[in-house]
Amino acid sequence: MPPTTPPNRRSPPMPDTPAAPDVAGLRALFLSCTLKRSPEVSNTEGLAARSMDIMRDQGVEVELVRVVDHDVASGVQPDMTEHGWEVDDWPAIQEKVLAADILVVCSPIWLGEKSSICTQVVERLYASSAELNEWGQSVYYGRVGGCLVTGNEDGVKHVSMSVLYALQHIGYTIPPQADAGWIGEVGPGPSYLDEGSGGPENDFTRRNTGFMTWNLLDLASVLRAGGGFPARGNRRDT
């Protein structure tokens, strides 16, 4: 007779889970913080593509912006042309940010940290955090945020921790398991999209990218259905 599972080790029956919300019609923006200008291949965008494909399959409008391709000024004001810079492409990117229900910040790892472009993105997002929505909350309330990270050195969790903290601090809602990443062997070696890297096939990365994507979609849909995040005790005038 085949062996049986001891009674005390059997998994309990799965309870009914909440009904999946309708995510069609949501908008998602992926901000790629690679240091590589187009058309050079970005490994970080290779990972982002998996998440974007899941979203598109569910009827979500998805856009990716490679920030380094734009002339984004440094600073913590909404429009740096009002503060001495001749050109600043960030206000146009910010319009896309505010049009999106979901924001995913995507960064490579350099020296254990997020990229310089990613730091700049966080600073420019912060620049508009004092702007208010119609209920007197930060303009980012009612939106959800996530993070994707790739590299050839340790730092995925460190980068995610930094980015997700910044997003929630300025008003984004962060769902469970809102980050995913891939790192190759520490030191020089293949990157995520390189032949034989194992990156696109890595079970752990694929699983966590799926978790992040679905959790972002479901929470964004819940917030949309509820008309945003309740304005009780979090208004600037209270």
PDB file of C-alpha atoms in Angstrom:
ATOM      1  CA  MET A   1       0.000   0.000   0.000  1.00  0.00           C
ATOM      2  CA  PRO A   2       1.263   3.523  -0.742  1.00  0.00           C
ATOM      3  CA  PRO A   3       2.298   5.537   2.309  1.00  0.00           C
ATOM      4  CA  THR A   4      -0.312   7.863   3.713  1.00  0.00           C
ATOM      5  CA  THR A   5       0.159  11.283   5.232  1.00  0.00           C
ATOM      6  CA  PRO A   6      -0.066  11.206   9.044  1.00  0.00           C
ATOM      7  CA  PRO A   7      -3.335  12.806  10.226  1.00  0.00           C
ATOM      8  CA  ASN A   8      -1.519  15.588  12.071  1.00  0.00           C
ATOM      9  CA  ARG A   9       0.357  16.603   8.925  1.00  0.00           C
ATOM     10  CA  ARG A  10      -2.567  16.872   6.565  1.00  0.00           C
ATOM     11  CA  SER A  11      -3.261  20.329   5.222  1.00  0.00           C
ATOM     12  CA  PRO A  12      -6.571  21.795   6.401  1.00  0.00           C
ATOM     13  CA  PRO A  13      -9.163  22.394   3.709  1.00  0.00           C
ATOM     14  CA  MET A  14      -8.746  25.755   2.036  1.00  0.00           C
ATOM     15  CA  PRO A  15     -11.454  28.215   3.079  1.00  0.00           C
ATOM     16  CA  ASP A  16     -13.283  30.243   0.502  1.00  0.00           C
ATOM     17  CA  THR A  17     -11.261  33.315  -0.414  1.00  0.00           C
ATOM     18  CA  PRO A  18     -12.654  36.796  -1.100  1.00  0.00           C
ATOM     19  CA  ALA A  19     -13.995  37.279  -4.597  1.00  0.00           C
ATOM     20  CA  ALA A  20     -11.382  38.637  -6.996  1.00  0.00           C
ATOM     21  CA  PRO A  21     -12.109  42.276  -7.859  1.00  0.00           C
ATOM     22  CA  ASP A  22     -12.408  43.506 -11.420  1.00  0.00           C
ATOM     23  CA  VAL A  23      -9.068  45.001 -12.450  1.00  0.00           C
ATOM     24  CA  ALA A  24      -9.902  45.825 -16.072  1.00  0.00           C
ATOM     25  CA  GLY A  25      -9.442  49.473 -16.904  1.00  0.00           C
ATOM     26  CA  LEU A  26      -6.809  50.168 -14.280  1.00  0.00           C
ATOM     27  CA  ARG A  27      -3.720  52.113 -15.326  1.00  0.00           C
ATOM     28  CA  ALA A  28      -0.185  51.096 -14.370  1.00  0.00           C
ATOM     29  CA  LEU A  29       3.034  53.046 -14.836  1.00  0.00           C
ATOM     30  CA  PHE A  30       6.463  51.400 -14.611  1.00  0.00           C
ATOM     31  CA  LEU A  31       9.332  53.825 -14.060  1.00  0.00           C
ATOM     32  CA  SER A  32      12.536  52.198 -15.266  1.00  0.00           C
ATOM     33  CA  CYS A  33      15.555  53.535 -13.381  1.00  0.00           C
ATOM     34  CA  THR A  34      18.195  51.792 -15.479  1.00  0.00           C
ATOM     35  CA  LEU A  35      21.342  53.795 -16.190  1.00  0.00           C
ATOM     36  CA  LYS A  36      21.300  52.641 -19.822  1.00  0.00           C
ATOM     37  CA  ARG A  37      19.897  54.898 -22.498  1.00  0.00           C
ATOM     38  CA  SER A  38      17.672  53.410 -25.193  1.00  0.00           C
ATOM     39  CA  PRO A  39      18.050  51.280 -27.226  1.00  0.00           C
ATOM     40  CA  GLU A  40      20.526  49.454 -24.945  1.00  0.00           C
ATOM     41  CA  VAL A  41      18.929  46.402 -23.351  1.00  0.00           C
ATOM     42  CA  SER A  42      17.856  46.825 -19.726  1.00  0.00           C
ATOM     43  CA  ASN A  43      17.819  43.684 -17.581  1.00  0.00           C
ATOM     44  CA  THR A  44      15.575  45.426 -15.069  1.00  0.00           C
ATOM     45  CA  GLU A  45      13.030  46.073 -17.802  1.00  0.00           C
ATOM     46  CA  GLY A  46      13.300  42.393 -18.726  1.00  0.00           C
ATOM     47  CA  LEU A  47      11.936  41.516 -15.294  1.00  0.00           C
ATOM     48  CA  ALA A  48       9.349  44.289 -15.480  1.00  0.00           C
ATOM     49  CA  ALA A  49       8.066  42.812 -18.752  1.00  0.00           C
ATOM     50  CA  ARG A  50       6.767  39.744 -16.909  1.00  0.00           C
ATOM     51  CA  SER A  51       4.683  41.881 -14.570  1.00  0.00           C
ATOM     52  CA  MET A  52       3.473  44.091 -17.416  1.00  0.00           C
ATOM     53  CA  ASP A  53       2.382  41.057 -19.439  1.00  0.00           C
ATOM     54  CA  ILE A  54       0.233  39.802 -16.556  1.00  0.00           C
ATOM     55  CA  MET A  55      -1.377  43.215 -16.232  1.00  0.00           C
ATOM     56  CA  ARG A  56      -2.072  43.595 -19.934  1.00  0.00           C
ATOM     57  CA  ASP A  57      -3.663  40.141 -20.016  1.00  0.00           C
ATOM     58  CA  GLN A  58      -6.131  41.424 -17.417  1.00  0.00           C
ATOM     59  CA  GLY A  59      -7.116  44.494 -19.428  1.00  0.00           C
ATOM     60  CA  VAL A  60      -4.863  46.957 -17.603  1.00  0.00           C
ATOM     61  CA  GLU A  61      -3.409  49.926 -19.491  1.00  0.00           C
ATOM     62  CA  VAL A  62       0.353  49.703 -18.990  1.00  0.00           C
ATOM     63  CA  GLU A  63       3.150  52.133 -19.829  1.00  0.00           C
ATOM     64  CA  LEU A  64       6.879  52.007 -19.121  1.00  0.00           C
ATOM     65  CA  VAL A  65       9.009  55.152 -18.999  1.00  0.00           C
ATOM     66  CA  ARG A  66      12.805  54.835 -19.100  1.00  0.00           C
ATOM     67  CA  VAL A  67      13.657  57.901 -17.060  1.00  0.00           C
ATOM     68  CA  VAL A  68      17.276  58.220 -18.225  1.00  0.00           C
ATOM     69  CA  ASP A  69      16.006  58.888 -21.763  1.00  0.00           C
ATOM     70  CA  HIS A  70      14.494  62.142 -20.512  1.00  0.00           C
ATOM     71  CA  ASP A  71      16.131  65.356 -19.378  1.00  0.00           C
ATOM     72  CA  VAL A  72      15.037  65.253 -15.747  1.00  0.00           C
ATOM     73  CA  ALA A  73      16.452  67.972 -13.520  1.00  0.00           C
ATOM     74  CA  SER A  74      17.697  67.312 -10.006  1.00  0.00           C
ATOM     75  CA  GLY A  75      15.787  68.854  -7.126  1.00  0.00           C
ATOM     76  CA  VAL A  76      12.755  68.568  -4.892  1.00  0.00           C
ATOM     77  CA  GLN A  77      10.393  71.015  -6.580  1.00  0.00           C
ATOM     78  CA  PRO A  78       7.592  69.985  -8.970  1.00  0.00           C
ATOM     79  CA  ASP A  79       9.075  71.980 -11.877  1.00  0.00           C
ATOM     80  CA  MET A  80      12.760  72.804 -11.654  1.00  0.00           C
ATOM     81  CA  THR A  81      12.601  75.284 -14.549  1.00  0.00           C
ATOM     82  CA  GLU A  82      11.097  77.594 -11.928  1.00  0.00           C
ATOM     83  CA  HIS A  83      14.256  77.135  -9.866  1.00  0.00           C
ATOM     84  CA  GLY A  84      17.108  77.839 -12.258  1.00  0.00           C
ATOM     85  CA  TRP A  85      17.067  74.831 -14.603  1.00  0.00           C
ATOM     86  CA  GLU A  86      16.626  75.487 -18.322  1.00  0.00           C
ATOM     87  CA  VAL A  87      14.953  72.141 -19.043  1.00  0.00           C
ATOM     88  CA  ASP A  88      12.992  69.704 -16.893  1.00  0.00           C
ATOM     89  CA  ASP A  89      11.080  66.769 -18.370  1.00  0.00           C
ATOM     90  CA  TRP A  90       9.784  65.589 -15.009  1.00  0.00           C
ATOM     91  CA  PRO A  91       6.454  67.487 -15.018  1.00  0.00           C
ATOM     92  CA  ALA A  92       5.356  65.484 -18.082  1.00  0.00           C
ATOM     93  CA  ILE A  93       6.338  62.240 -16.328  1.00  0.00           C
ATOM     94  CA  GLN A  94       4.520  63.386 -13.197  1.00  0.00           C
ATOM     95  CA  GLU A  95       1.327  63.724 -15.233  1.00  0.00           C
ATOM     96  CA  LYS A  96       1.647  60.032 -16.103  1.00  0.00           C
ATOM     97  CA  VAL A  97       2.277  59.224 -12.433  1.00  0.00           C
ATOM     98  CA  LEU A  98      -0.930  60.947 -11.384  1.00  0.00           C
ATOM     99  CA  ALA A  99      -2.912  59.314 -14.185  1.00  0.00           C
ATOM    100  CA  ALA A 100      -1.912  55.841 -12.952  1.00  0.00           C
ATOM    101  CA  ASP A 101      -3.598  53.716 -10.296  1.00  0.00           C
ATOM    102  CA  ILE A 102      -0.415  51.660  -9.908  1.00  0.00           C
ATOM    103  CA  LEU A 103       3.213  52.783  -9.819  1.00  0.00           C
ATOM    104  CA  VAL A 104       6.058  50.273 -10.033  1.00  0.00           C
ATOM    105  CA  VAL A 105       9.559  51.656  -9.519  1.00  0.00           C
ATOM    106  CA  CYS A 106      12.167  49.430 -11.203  1.00  0.00           C
ATOM    107  CA  SER A 107      15.851  49.712 -10.319  1.00  0.00           C
ATOM    108  CA  PRO A 108      19.146  47.905 -10.802  1.00  0.00           C
ATOM    109  CA  ILE A 109      21.528  47.474  -7.882  1.00  0.00           C
ATOM    110  CA  TRP A 110      24.835  49.329  -7.777  1.00  0.00           C
ATOM    111  CA  LEU A 111      27.114  48.944  -4.741  1.00  0.00           C
ATOM    112  CA  GLY A 112      24.191  47.498  -2.820  1.00  0.00           C
ATOM    113  CA  GLU A 113      21.975  50.529  -3.461  1.00  0.00           C
ATOM    114  CA  LYS A 114      19.270  51.635  -5.865  1.00  0.00           C
ATOM    115  CA  SER A 115      20.532  53.472  -8.939  1.00  0.00           C
ATOM    116  CA  SER A 116      21.187  57.211  -8.973  1.00  0.00           C
ATOM    117  CA  ILE A 117      18.251  57.567 -11.372  1.00  0.00           C
ATOM    118  CA  CYS A 118      16.028  55.795  -8.864  1.00  0.00           C
ATOM    119  CA  THR A 119      17.111  58.177  -6.117  1.00  0.00           C
ATOM    120  CA  GLN A 120      16.303  61.072  -8.424  1.00  0.00           C
ATOM    121  CA  VAL A 121      12.852  59.611  -9.154  1.00  0.00           C
ATOM    122  CA  VAL A 122      12.096  59.284  -5.444  1.00  0.00           C
ATOM    123  CA  GLU A 123      13.173  62.900  -4.906  1.00  0.00           C
ATOM    124  CA  ARG A 124      10.963  64.155  -7.725  1.00  0.00           C
ATOM    125  CA  LEU A 125       7.970  62.142  -6.509  1.00  0.00           C
ATOM    126  CA  TYR A 126       8.517  63.624  -3.073  1.00  0.00           C
ATOM    127  CA  ALA A 127       8.450  67.107  -4.590  1.00  0.00           C
ATOM    128  CA  SER A 128       4.707  66.816  -5.214  1.00  0.00           C
ATOM    129  CA  SER A 129       3.758  65.109  -1.962  1.00  0.00           C
ATOM    130  CA  ALA A 130       2.536  68.411  -0.489  1.00  0.00           C
ATOM    131  CA  GLU A 131      -0.067  68.715  -3.243  1.00  0.00           C
ATOM    132  CA  LEU A 132      -3.540  67.685  -2.085  1.00  0.00           C
ATOM    133  CA  ASN A 133      -6.416  65.769  -3.601  1.00  0.00           C
ATOM    134  CA  GLU A 134     -10.033  66.891  -3.365  1.00  0.00           C
ATOM    135  CA  TRP A 135     -10.346  65.410   0.152  1.00  0.00           C
ATOM    136  CA  GLY A 136      -7.318  67.227   1.553  1.00  0.00           C
ATOM    137  CA  GLN A 137      -4.995  64.215   1.480  1.00  0.00           C
ATOM    138  CA  SER A 138      -1.640  63.885  -0.262  1.00  0.00           C
ATOM    139  CA  VAL A 139      -2.237  63.646  -3.987  1.00  0.00           C
ATOM    140  CA  TYR A 140      -0.777  60.115  -3.969  1.00  0.00           C
ATOM    141  CA  TYR A 141      -3.483  58.715  -1.689  1.00  0.00           C
ATOM    142  CA  GLY A 142      -5.661  56.071  -3.338  1.00  0.00           C
ATOM    143  CA  ARG A 143      -2.801  54.746  -5.459  1.00  0.00           C
ATOM    144  CA  VAL A 144      -0.690  51.640  -4.893  1.00  0.00           C
ATOM    145  CA  GLY A 145       3.049  51.155  -5.280  1.00  0.00           C
ATOM    146  CA  GLY A 146       5.496  48.330  -5.861  1.00  0.00           C
ATOM    147  CA  CYS A 147       9.161  47.725  -6.647  1.00  0.00           C
ATOM    148  CA  LEU A 148      11.207  45.484  -8.966  1.00  0.00           C
ATOM    149  CA  VAL A 149      14.980  45.049  -8.630  1.00  0.00           C
ATOM    150  CA  THR A 150      17.751  43.253 -10.538  1.00  0.00           C
ATOM    151  CA  GLY A 151      21.510  43.011 -10.146  1.00  0.00           C
ATOM    152  CA  ASN A 152      24.653  40.912  -9.766  1.00  0.00           C
ATOM    153  CA  GLU A 153      25.161  41.629  -6.088  1.00  0.00           C
ATOM    154  CA  ASP A 154      23.250  41.539  -2.825  1.00  0.00           C
ATOM    155  CA  GLY A 155      20.760  44.305  -2.203  1.00  0.00           C
ATOM    156  CA  VAL A 156      17.298  43.371  -3.532  1.00  0.00           C
ATOM    157  CA  LYS A 157      15.618  43.626  -0.134  1.00  0.00           C
ATOM    158  CA  HIS A 158      17.613  46.708   0.828  1.00  0.00           C
ATOM    159  CA  VAL A 159      16.594  48.554  -2.358  1.00  0.00           C
ATOM    160  CA  SER A 160      12.978  47.432  -2.030  1.00  0.00           C
ATOM    161  CA  MET A 161      12.888  48.546   1.597  1.00  0.00           C
ATOM    162  CA  SER A 162      14.142  51.996   0.640  1.00  0.00           C
ATOM    163  CA  VAL A 163      11.800  52.478  -2.318  1.00  0.00           C
ATOM    164  CA  LEU A 164       8.663  51.084  -0.664  1.00  0.00           C
ATOM    165  CA  TYR A 165       9.267  53.142   2.478  1.00  0.00           C
ATOM    166  CA  ALA A 166       9.502  56.287   0.351  1.00  0.00           C
ATOM    167  CA  LEU A 167       6.331  55.452  -1.570  1.00  0.00           C
ATOM    168  CA  GLN A 168       4.246  54.800   1.537  1.00  0.00           C
ATOM    169  CA  HIS A 169       5.649  57.906   3.223  1.00  0.00           C
ATOM    170  CA  ILE A 170       4.367  60.184   0.460  1.00  0.00           C
ATOM    171  CA  GLY A 171       0.933  58.541   0.372  1.00  0.00           C
ATOM    172  CA  TYR A 172       0.996  55.357  -1.699  1.00  0.00           C
ATOM    173  CA  THR A 173      -0.672  52.250  -0.308  1.00  0.00           C
ATOM    174  CA  ILE A 174       1.602  49.199  -0.316  1.00  0.00           C
ATOM    175  CA  PRO A 175      -0.015  45.759  -0.578  1.00  0.00           C
ATOM    176  CA  PRO A 176       1.480  42.543   0.840  1.00  0.00           C
ATOM    177  CA  GLN A 177       4.594  41.279  -0.946  1.00  0.00           C
ATOM    178  CA  ALA A 178       4.877  44.360  -3.112  1.00  0.00           C
ATOM    179  CA  ASP A 179       8.417  43.706  -4.332  1.00  0.00           C
ATOM    180  CA  ALA A 180      10.299  41.146  -6.382  1.00  0.00           C
ATOM    181  CA  GLY A 181      13.823  40.829  -7.654  1.00  0.00           C
ATOM    182  CA  TRP A 182      16.576  38.723  -9.148  1.00  0.00           C
ATOM    183  CA  ILE A 183      20.296  38.620  -8.461  1.00  0.00           C
ATOM    184  CA  GLY A 184      22.881  36.454 -10.149  1.00  0.00           C
ATOM    185  CA  GLU A 185      25.971  35.012  -8.586  1.00  0.00           C
ATOM    186  CA  VAL A 186      27.726  37.659  -6.529  1.00  0.00           C
ATOM    187  CA  GLY A 187      30.462  39.312  -8.558  1.00  0.00           C
ATOM    188  CA  PRO A 188      30.942  39.616 -12.320  1.00  0.00           C
ATOM    189  CA  GLY A 189      28.653  37.281 -14.175  1.00  0.00           C
ATOM    190  CA  PRO A 190      25.555  37.028 -16.372  1.00  0.00           C
ATOM    191  CA  SER A 191      22.744  39.530 -15.936  1.00  0.00           C
ATOM    192  CA  TYR A 192      19.034  38.722 -15.865  1.00  0.00           C
ATOM    193  CA  LEU A 193      18.486  38.572 -19.624  1.00  0.00           C
ATOM    194  CA  ASP A 194      21.852  37.032 -20.532  1.00  0.00           C
ATOM    195  CA  GLU A 195      21.802  33.569 -22.067  1.00  0.00           C
ATOM    196  CA  GLY A 196      22.209  30.925 -19.405  1.00  0.00           C
ATOM    197  CA  SER A 197      21.625  33.294 -16.476  1.00  0.00           C
ATOM    198  CA  GLY A 198      18.565  31.395 -15.329  1.00  0.00           C
ATOM    199  CA  GLY A 199      16.892  34.683 -14.481  1.00  0.00           C
ATOM    200  CA  PRO A 200      13.678  34.442 -16.524  1.00  0.00           C
ATOM    201  CA  GLU A 201      13.249  30.809 -15.429  1.00  0.00           C
ATOM    202  CA  ASN A 202      13.954  31.346 -11.727  1.00  0.00           C
ATOM    203  CA  ASP A 203      10.974  29.963  -9.798  1.00  0.00           C
ATOM    204  CA  PHE A 204      11.396  32.245  -6.782  1.00  0.00           C
ATOM    205  CA  THR A 205      11.578  35.400  -8.902  1.00  0.00           C
ATOM    206  CA  ARG A 206       8.685  34.341 -11.118  1.00  0.00           C
ATOM    207  CA  ARG A 207       6.535  33.527  -8.108  1.00  0.00           C
ATOM    208  CA  ASN A 208       7.238  36.769  -6.260  1.00  0.00           C
ATOM    209  CA  THR A 209       6.767  38.853  -9.407  1.00  0.00           C
ATOM    210  CA  GLY A 210       3.367  37.231  -9.815  1.00  0.00           C
ATOM    211  CA  PHE A 211       2.495  37.854  -6.166  1.00  0.00           C
ATOM    212  CA  MET A 212       3.482  41.508  -6.446  1.00  0.00           C
ATOM    213  CA  THR A 213       1.566  42.021  -9.677  1.00  0.00           C
ATOM    214  CA  TRP A 214      -1.680  40.449  -8.531  1.00  0.00           C
ATOM    215  CA  ASN A 215      -1.560  42.132  -5.128  1.00  0.00           C
ATOM    216  CA  LEU A 216      -1.047  45.513  -6.784  1.00  0.00           C
ATOM    217  CA  LEU A 217      -3.943  44.884  -9.143  1.00  0.00           C
ATOM    218  CA  ASP A 218      -6.349  43.695  -6.473  1.00  0.00           C
ATOM    219  CA  LEU A 219      -5.591  46.475  -4.004  1.00  0.00           C
ATOM    220  CA  ALA A 220      -5.791  49.138  -6.713  1.00  0.00           C
ATOM    221  CA  SER A 221      -9.175  47.759  -7.754  1.00  0.00           C
ATOM    222  CA  VAL A 222     -10.434  47.787  -4.150  1.00  0.00           C
ATOM    223  CA  LEU A 223      -9.334  51.403  -3.719  1.00  0.00           C
ATOM    224  CA  ARG A 224     -10.949  52.371  -7.024  1.00  0.00           C
ATOM    225  CA  ALA A 225     -14.229  50.723  -6.037  1.00  0.00           C
ATOM    226  CA  GLY A 226     -14.159  52.468  -2.674  1.00  0.00           C
ATOM    227  CA  GLY A 227     -13.487  55.880  -4.147  1.00  0.00           C
ATOM    228  CA  GLY A 228      -9.971  56.122  -2.737  1.00  0.00           C
ATOM    229  CA  PHE A 229      -8.524  55.953   0.762  1.00  0.00           C
ATOM    230  CA  PRO A 230     -10.887  57.177   3.533  1.00  0.00           C
ATOM    231  CA  ALA A 231     -10.234  60.810   4.479  1.00  0.00           C
ATOM    232  CA  ARG A 232     -10.725  60.331   8.198  1.00  0.00           C
ATOM    233  CA  GLY A 233      -7.928  61.554  10.417  1.00  0.00           C
ATOM    234  CA  ASN A 234      -5.428  61.931   7.574  1.00  0.00           C
ATOM    235  CA  ARG A 235      -6.419  65.288   6.124  1.00  0.00           C
ATOM    236  CA  ARG A 236      -3.917  68.129   6.304  1.00  0.00           C
ATOM    237  CA  ASP A 237      -6.532  70.323   7.986  1.00  0.00           C
ATOM    238  CA  THR A 238      -7.184  67.915  10.883  1.00  0.00           C
TER     239      THR A 238
END
